[in-house]
CSV table of C-alpha atoms in Angstrom, one decimal:
chain,number,residue,atom,x,y,z
A,18,MET,CA,91.3,109.3,88.2
A,19,SER,CA,91.1,105.6,89.1
A,20,PRO,CA,93.8,103.6,90.9
A,21,ARG,CA,94.7,101.9,87.7
A,22,THR,CA,95.1,105.2,85.8
A,23,LEU,CA,97.1,106.8,88.6
A,24,PHE,CA,99.5,103.8,88.9
A,25,ARG,CA,99.9,103.4,85.1
A,26,THR,CA,100.5,107.1,84.5
A,27,VAL,CA,103.1,107.5,87.2
A,28,ALA,CA,104.8,104.2,86.3
A,29,LEU,CA,105.2,105.4,82.8
A,30,ALA,CA,106.4,108.8,83.9
A,31,GLU,CA,109.0,107.1,86.0
A,32,ALA,CA,110.3,105.1,83.1
A,33,VAL,CA,110.4,108.2,80.9
A,34,THR,CA,112.5,110.1,83.4
A,35,TRP,CA,114.8,107.1,83.5
A,36,THR,CA,115.3,107.6,79.8
A,37,LEU,CA,116.0,111.3,80.3
A,38,LEU,CA,118.5,110.5,83.0
A,39,LEU,CA,120.3,107.8,81.0
A,40,ILE,CA,120.6,110.1,78.0
A,41,ALA,CA,122.0,112.9,80.2
A,42,LEU,CA,124.5,110.5,81.7
A,43,LEU,CA,125.6,109.5,78.2
A,44,LEU,CA,125.9,113.1,77.1
A,45,ARG,CA,128.0,113.8,80.2
A,46,ALA,CA,130.3,110.9,79.3
A,47,LEU,CA,130.7,112.2,75.8
A,48,ALA,CA,131.0,115.8,76.7
A,49,PRO,CA,131.8,116.6,80.4
A,50,GLU,CA,130.6,120.2,79.9
A,51,ALA,CA,127.1,118.7,79.5
A,52,ARG,CA,126.9,117.8,83.2
A,53,VAL,CA,124.1,120.3,83.7
A,54,ALA,CA,121.9,117.9,81.7
A,55,VAL,CA,122.5,115.3,84.5
A,56,SER,CA,121.4,117.9,87.1
A,57,ILE,CA,118.2,118.7,85.3
A,58,ALA,CA,117.3,115.1,84.3
A,59,GLY,CA,118.4,113.8,87.7
A,60,GLY,CA,116.3,116.4,89.5
A,61,LEU,CA,113.3,115.6,87.4
A,62,HIS,CA,113.7,111.9,87.8
A,63,GLY,CA,114.1,112.3,91.6
A,64,PHE,CA,110.8,114.2,91.8
A,65,VAL,CA,108.9,111.7,89.7
A,66,PHE,CA,110.5,108.9,91.7
A,67,LEU,CA,109.1,110.3,94.9
A,68,CYS,CA,105.7,110.8,93.3
A,69,TYR,CA,105.8,107.2,92.1
A,70,VAL,CA,106.5,106.0,95.6
A,71,VAL,CA,103.7,108.0,97.1
A,72,SER,CA,101.2,107.0,94.4
A,73,THR,CA,102.3,103.3,94.7
A,74,CYS,CA,101.7,103.3,98.4
A,75,PHE,CA,98.3,104.9,97.9
A,76,THR,CA,97.4,102.3,95.4
A,77,TRP,CA,98.8,99.6,97.6
A,78,VAL,CA,96.4,100.6,100.4
A,79,ASN,CA,93.4,100.8,98.1
A,80,GLN,CA,94.0,97.5,96.4
A,81,LYS,CA,95.0,95.7,99.6
A,82,TRP,CA,98.1,94.3,98.0
A,83,THR,CA,100.2,91.9,100.0
A,84,ALA,CA,103.4,93.3,101.5
A,85,GLY,CA,105.5,91.4,98.9
A,86,ARG,CA,103.6,93.0,96.0
A,87,GLY,CA,103.7,96.5,97.5
A,88,VAL,CA,107.4,96.3,98.2
A,89,LEU,CA,108.0,94.9,94.7
A,90,ALA,CA,106.1,97.8,93.1
A,91,VAL,CA,108.1,100.4,95.2
A,92,VAL,CA,111.5,98.8,94.6
A,93,SER,CA,110.8,98.5,90.9
A,94,ALA,CA,111.4,102.3,90.7
A,95,ALA,CA,115.1,101.8,91.6
A,96,ILE,CA,115.7,99.6,88.5
A,97,PRO,CA,115.5,101.4,85.1
A,98,TYR,CA,112.2,100.6,83.3
A,99,ALA,CA,111.2,98.0,85.9
A,100,THR,CA,108.0,100.0,86.7
A,101,ILE,CA,106.6,99.1,83.3
A,102,PRO,CA,106.6,95.3,83.6
A,103,VAL,CA,105.5,95.6,87.2
A,104,GLU,CA,102.5,97.7,86.1
A,105,LYS,CA,101.7,95.4,83.2
A,106,SER,CA,101.8,92.4,85.5
A,107,MET,CA,99.7,94.0,88.2
A,108,ASP,CA,97.1,95.1,85.6
A,109,ARG,CA,97.1,91.6,83.9
A,110,HIS,CA,96.4,90.1,87.3
A,111,GLY,CA,93.5,92.5,88.1
A,112,LEU,CA,95.4,94.2,90.9
A,113,LEU,CA,94.8,97.8,89.7
A,114,GLY,CA,91.2,98.7,90.5
A,115,ASN,CA,89.0,101.0,88.5
A,116,ALA,CA,87.5,102.7,91.7
A,117,TRP,CA,88.7,103.9,95.0
A,118,ARG,CA,87.1,101.6,97.5
A,119,LEU,CA,87.3,104.1,100.3
A,120,GLY,CA,85.8,107.0,98.3
A,121,ALA,CA,82.4,108.5,98.7
A,122,GLY,CA,79.8,105.8,99.2
A,123,GLY,CA,82.5,103.1,99.5
A,124,GLU,CA,83.8,101.0,102.3
A,125,GLN,CA,84.4,102.3,105.8
A,126,PRO,CA,88.1,102.7,106.5
A,127,ARG,CA,89.7,100.3,108.9
A,128,GLY,CA,93.0,101.2,110.4
A,129,PHE,CA,95.2,104.3,110.3
A,130,LEU,CA,96.3,104.1,106.6
A,131,GLU,CA,92.8,103.6,105.3
A,132,ARG,CA,91.5,106.5,107.4
A,133,ILE,CA,94.2,108.7,105.8
A,134,GLN,CA,93.2,107.5,102.4
A,135,ALA,CA,89.6,108.2,103.0
A,136,VAL,CA,90.4,111.8,104.0
A,137,VAL,CA,92.5,112.2,100.9
A,138,LEU,CA,89.8,110.9,98.7
A,139,ALA,CA,87.2,113.1,100.4
A,140,ARG,CA,89.4,116.2,99.7
A,141,PRO,CA,91.5,115.4,96.7
A,142,VAL,CA,92.6,118.9,95.7
A,143,ALA,CA,93.8,119.8,99.2
A,144,ALA,CA,95.4,116.4,99.5
A,145,ILE,CA,97.3,116.7,96.2
A,146,ALA,CA,98.5,120.2,97.3
A,147,VAL,CA,99.8,118.7,100.7
A,148,VAL,CA,101.4,115.8,98.9
A,149,LEU,CA,103.1,118.0,96.4
A,150,VAL,CA,104.4,120.3,99.1
A,151,ALA,CA,105.7,117.3,101.1
A,152,VAL,CA,107.4,115.8,98.0
A,153,ALA,CA,108.9,119.2,97.2
A,154,ALA,CA,110.2,119.5,100.7
A,155,VAL,CA,111.8,116.1,100.6
A,156,PHE,CA,113.1,116.9,97.1
A,157,SER,CA,114.6,120.2,98.3
A,158,PHE,CA,116.3,118.5,101.2
A,159,LEU,CA,117.8,115.9,98.8
A,160,LEU,CA,119.0,118.7,96.6
A,161,TYR,CA,120.6,120.4,99.6
A,162,MET,CA,122.3,117.1,100.4
A,163,GLY,CA,123.8,117.0,96.9
A,164,PRO,CA,124.4,114.1,94.5
A,165,PRO,CA,124.0,110.7,96.2
A,166,ASP,CA,127.6,109.7,95.5
A,167,THR,CA,128.7,112.5,97.8
A,168,TRP,CA,126.5,111.6,100.8
A,169,PHE,CA,129.0,109.3,102.5
A,170,ALA,CA,132.3,110.9,101.3
């Protein structure tokens, strides 16, 4: 999977889960007993949000985005549907590559983040498993913390 395909897929998935969450919130407003829908959609959205952040940072390193572009891409996940125009803009400006520059036969990594990316690209199945476990751990911790509106109460 290319950086472009990865970023586009996860950006779309993030927007789809926004839709599910917004529908669930509407259902809860119309019928309070439908609050379970918010738990399910919210949990799914939270998981995809974390996956989006990880894949965006991975693409950021590969594409050598400026700090401003990388932060914009990450922050776009907090605004409903903003990942779509960000992805379209990045693609239109040629900022989503079709190859991993640190993959086999590619550039030599420079710096800590590039070395991590090179290891991940050399062992993608193991890396995906580790990332999914890490995202699941963060997700589980956030579930333990409860809904965000109760964190500071």
